[in-house]
Amino acid sequence: MGKNILNYVGVIMVLLGALLMILAMFVAPMYDLCDQNWYTTGSLVLILAGIIAHVVINKYMEKE
């Protein structure tokens, strides 16, 4: 992996999705969001899309 930021987009998406789920559990104003399906599902979709994007980008992009 090179210095190109595009190589890390998938990892950033996964970390953002995980951070959103963690914040919903531990931050008091966001605690109500944990029970809402759209918030939890959105975070999960962001994590899964990040994993897929990371694999696809790093496997199929040309090596520099």
Backbone as a chain_set.jsonl record, in Angstrom:
{"seq": "MGKNILNYVGVIMVLLGALLMILAMFVAPMYDLCDQNWYTTGSLVLILAGIIAHVVINKYMEKE", "coords": {"N": [[0.84, -1.172, 0.0], [0.469, 2.174, -0.808], [1.209, 5.671, -0.467], [-1.113, 6.862, -1.122], [-4.203, 8.319, -0.389], [-6.555, 7.142, -1.126], [-6.284, 4.452, -0.739], [-6.935, 4.07, 1.882], [-9.579, 4.679, 2.332], [-11.649, 2.79, 2.764], [-10.949, 1.736, 5.284], [-11.208, 4.005, 6.85], [-13.971, 4.396, 6.621], [-14.923, 2.12, 7.981], [-13.914, 2.571, 10.57], [-15.29, 4.95, 11.181], [-17.977, 4.075, 11.172], [-17.875, 2.229, 13.308], [-17.178, 3.957, 15.379], [-19.484, 5.552, 15.498], [-21.349, 3.67, 16.416], [-20.25, 3.082, 18.923], [-20.36, 5.583, 20.183], [-23.124, 5.897, 20.387], [-23.719, 4.141, 22.397], [-22.355, 5.012, 24.707], [-22.432, 7.799, 25.09], [-24.44, 10.044, 26.694], [-26.508, 11.876, 25.551], [-26.816, 10.685, 23.062], [-27.802, 8.218, 23.578], [-30.437, 7.43, 23.153], [-30.468, 6.981, 20.447], [-29.525, 4.467, 20.002], [-31.568, 2.662, 20.166], [-32.967, 3.08, 17.879], [-33.651, 1.8, 14.787], [-32.783, 2.739, 12.28], [-30.454, 4.163, 12.754], [-28.655, 2.281, 13.863], [-28.639, 0.373, 11.808], [-27.678, 1.943, 9.711], [-25.075, 2.499, 10.608], [-24.022, -0.08, 10.605], [-24.213, -0.727, 7.885], [-22.42, 1.155, 6.893], [-20.025, 0.164, 7.974], [-19.853, -2.388, 6.733], [-19.816, -1.624, 4.017], [-17.443, -0.228, 4.034], [-15.57, -2.258, 4.521], [-15.872, -3.813, 2.196], [-15.241, -1.871, 0.259], [-12.571, -1.348, 0.925], [-11.314, -3.811, 0.351], [-11.895, -4.118, -2.404], [-10.807, -1.756, -3.549], [-8.064, -1.979, -2.878], [-7.402, -4.412, -4.03], [-7.987, -4.311, -6.777], [-6.983, -1.944, -7.798], [-4.415, -0.409, -9.706], [-1.0, -1.069, -9.098], [1.28, 1.314, -7.935]], "CA": [[0.0, 0.0, 0.0], [1.27, 3.374, -0.964], [0.864, 6.86, 0.3], [-2.359, 7.374, -1.66], [-5.286, 8.313, 0.605], [-7.623, 6.276, -1.625], [-6.079, 3.118, -0.174], [-7.414, 4.03, 3.263], [-10.976, 5.107, 2.415], [-12.431, 1.712, 3.377], [-10.621, 1.659, 6.712], [-11.815, 5.187, 7.478], [-15.416, 4.136, 6.712], [-15.134, 1.135, 9.047], [-13.686, 3.237, 11.857], [-16.38, 5.899, 11.41], [-19.159, 3.294, 11.551], [-17.67, 1.696, 14.654], [-17.231, 5.091, 16.301], [-20.89, 5.936, 15.655], [-21.998, 2.687, 17.289], [-19.723, 3.249, 20.281], [-20.91, 6.822, 20.742], [-24.533, 5.691, 20.724], [-23.823, 3.369, 23.629], [-21.711, 5.601, 25.876], [-22.686, 9.233, 25.244], [-25.821, 10.122, 27.193], [-27.487, 12.434, 24.61], [-26.991, 9.807, 21.907], [-28.22, 6.899, 24.044], [-31.719, 7.092, 22.541], [-30.267, 6.569, 19.067], [-29.183, 3.054, 19.966], [-32.794, 1.901, 19.985], [-33.559, 3.37, 16.587], [-33.094, 0.869, 13.808], [-32.112, 3.402, 11.161], [-29.11, 4.558, 13.174], [-27.847, 1.076, 13.995], [-28.5, -0.21, 10.479], [-26.795, 2.825, 8.947], [-23.697, 2.269, 11.055], [-23.623, -1.405, 10.141], [-24.013, -0.632, 6.435], [-21.171, 1.895, 6.698], [-18.926, -0.754, 8.281], [-19.771, -3.408, 5.683], [-19.388, -0.96, 2.785], [-16.032, 0.087, 4.201], [-14.787, -3.488, 4.339], [-15.921, -4.155, 0.774], [-14.484, -0.851, -0.473], [-11.151, -1.548, 1.197], [-10.848, -4.984, -0.389], [-11.986, -3.859, -3.838], [-9.851, -0.717, -3.939], [-6.685, -2.448, -2.759], [-7.151, -5.572, -4.875], [-8.125, -4.051, -8.198], [-6.285, -0.749, -8.273], [-3.075, -0.686, -10.198], [0.1, -0.751, -8.195], [2.034, 2.477, -8.401]], "C": [[0.886, 1.236, 0.0], [0.803, 4.507, -0.079], [-0.449, 7.471, -0.167], [-3.484, 7.235, -0.63], [-6.438, 7.398, 0.174], [-7.493, 4.861, -1.073], [-6.699, 2.977, 1.211], [-8.872, 4.445, 3.425], [-11.832, 4.053, 3.099], [-12.194, 1.601, 4.866], [-11.244, 2.842, 7.46], [-13.321, 5.0, 7.626], [-15.725, 3.158, 7.837], [-14.966, 1.787, 10.409], [-14.792, 4.237, 12.182], [-17.663, 5.179, 11.838], [-19.053, 2.727, 12.957], [-17.747, 2.809, 15.695], [-18.669, 5.547, 16.534], [-21.629, 4.953, 16.557], [-21.528, 2.829, 18.733], [-20.288, 4.499, 20.933], [-22.363, 6.664, 21.149], [-24.698, 4.931, 22.034], [-23.341, 4.132, 24.862], [-21.964, 7.085, 26.092], [-24.169, 9.397, 25.578], [-26.804, 10.757, 26.203], [-27.748, 11.543, 23.401], [-27.526, 8.438, 22.302], [-29.544, 6.462, 23.418], [-31.555, 6.61, 21.103], [-29.977, 5.082, 18.94], [-30.423, 2.195, 19.718], [-33.429, 2.119, 18.625], [-32.87, 2.545, 15.512], [-32.341, 1.557, 12.681], [-30.691, 3.792, 11.519], [-28.18, 3.355, 13.246], [-27.607, 0.434, 12.633], [-27.572, 0.634, 9.612], [-25.343, 2.652, 9.327], [-23.176, 0.925, 10.562], [-23.364, -1.407, 8.638], [-22.719, 0.109, 6.124], [-19.96, 1.003, 6.957], [-18.76, -1.783, 7.162], [-19.317, -2.808, 4.357], [-17.91, -0.596, 2.858], [-15.139, -1.121, 4.004], [-14.735, -3.859, 2.862], [-15.105, -3.156, -0.047], [-12.987, -1.039, -0.275], [-10.592, -2.715, 0.382], [-10.824, -4.696, -1.891], [-10.936, -2.844, -4.283], [-8.43, -1.255, -3.91], [-6.381, -3.656, -3.639], [-7.102, -5.192, -6.353], [-7.485, -2.763, -8.694], [-4.887, -1.119, -8.72], [-2.044, -0.302, -9.162], [0.888, 0.401, -8.778], [3.502, 2.17, -8.508]], "O": [[1.893, 1.32, 0.702], [0.102, 4.312, 0.914], [-0.857, 8.509, 0.354], [-3.69, 6.159, -0.069], [-7.208, 6.933, 1.014], [-8.489, 4.149, -0.954], [-6.958, 1.86, 1.658], [-9.355, 4.552, 4.552], [-12.667, 4.395, 3.937], [-13.135, 1.395, 5.632], [-11.746, 2.686, 8.573], [-13.895, 5.397, 8.64], [-16.694, 3.351, 8.572], [-15.785, 1.58, 11.304], [-15.19, 4.359, 13.34], [-18.352, 5.623, 12.757], [-20.024, 2.741, 13.712], [-18.318, 2.62, 16.769], [-19.031, 5.893, 17.659], [-22.451, 5.364, 17.377], [-22.328, 2.707, 19.661], [-20.657, 4.476, 22.107], [-22.792, 7.236, 22.151], [-25.719, 5.071, 22.707], [-23.866, 3.921, 25.955], [-21.727, 7.584, 27.192], [-25.038, 8.943, 24.834], [-27.886, 10.198, 26.026], [-28.807, 11.645, 22.781], [-27.689, 7.575, 21.439], [-29.758, 5.274, 23.177], [-32.421, 5.899, 20.592], [-30.168, 4.504, 17.87], [-30.328, 1.12, 19.125], [-34.355, 1.395, 18.26], [-31.65, 2.595, 15.358], [-31.359, 1.014, 12.175], [-29.808, 3.752, 10.662], [-27.054, 3.4, 12.75], [-26.494, -0.001, 12.338], [-26.765, 0.09, 8.859], [-24.468, 2.657, 8.461], [-22.021, 0.813, 10.151], [-22.404, -2.019, 8.171], [-21.998, -0.263, 5.198], [-18.971, 1.081, 6.228], [-17.644, -2.019, 6.698], [-18.517, -3.416, 3.646], [-17.205, -0.651, 1.851], [-14.076, -1.022, 3.392], [-13.67, -4.184, 2.338], [-14.363, -3.551, -0.947], [-12.217, -0.9, -1.226], [-9.517, -2.607, -0.207], [-9.841, -4.997, -2.568], [-10.253, -3.055, -5.285], [-7.663, -1.004, -4.84], [-5.219, -3.902, -3.964], [-6.262, -5.7, -7.097], [-7.451, -2.519, -9.9], [-4.262, -2.029, -8.176], [-2.208, 0.679, -8.438], [1.132, 0.451, -9.984], [4.289, 3.039, -8.887]]}, "num_chains": 1, "name": "protein.A"}
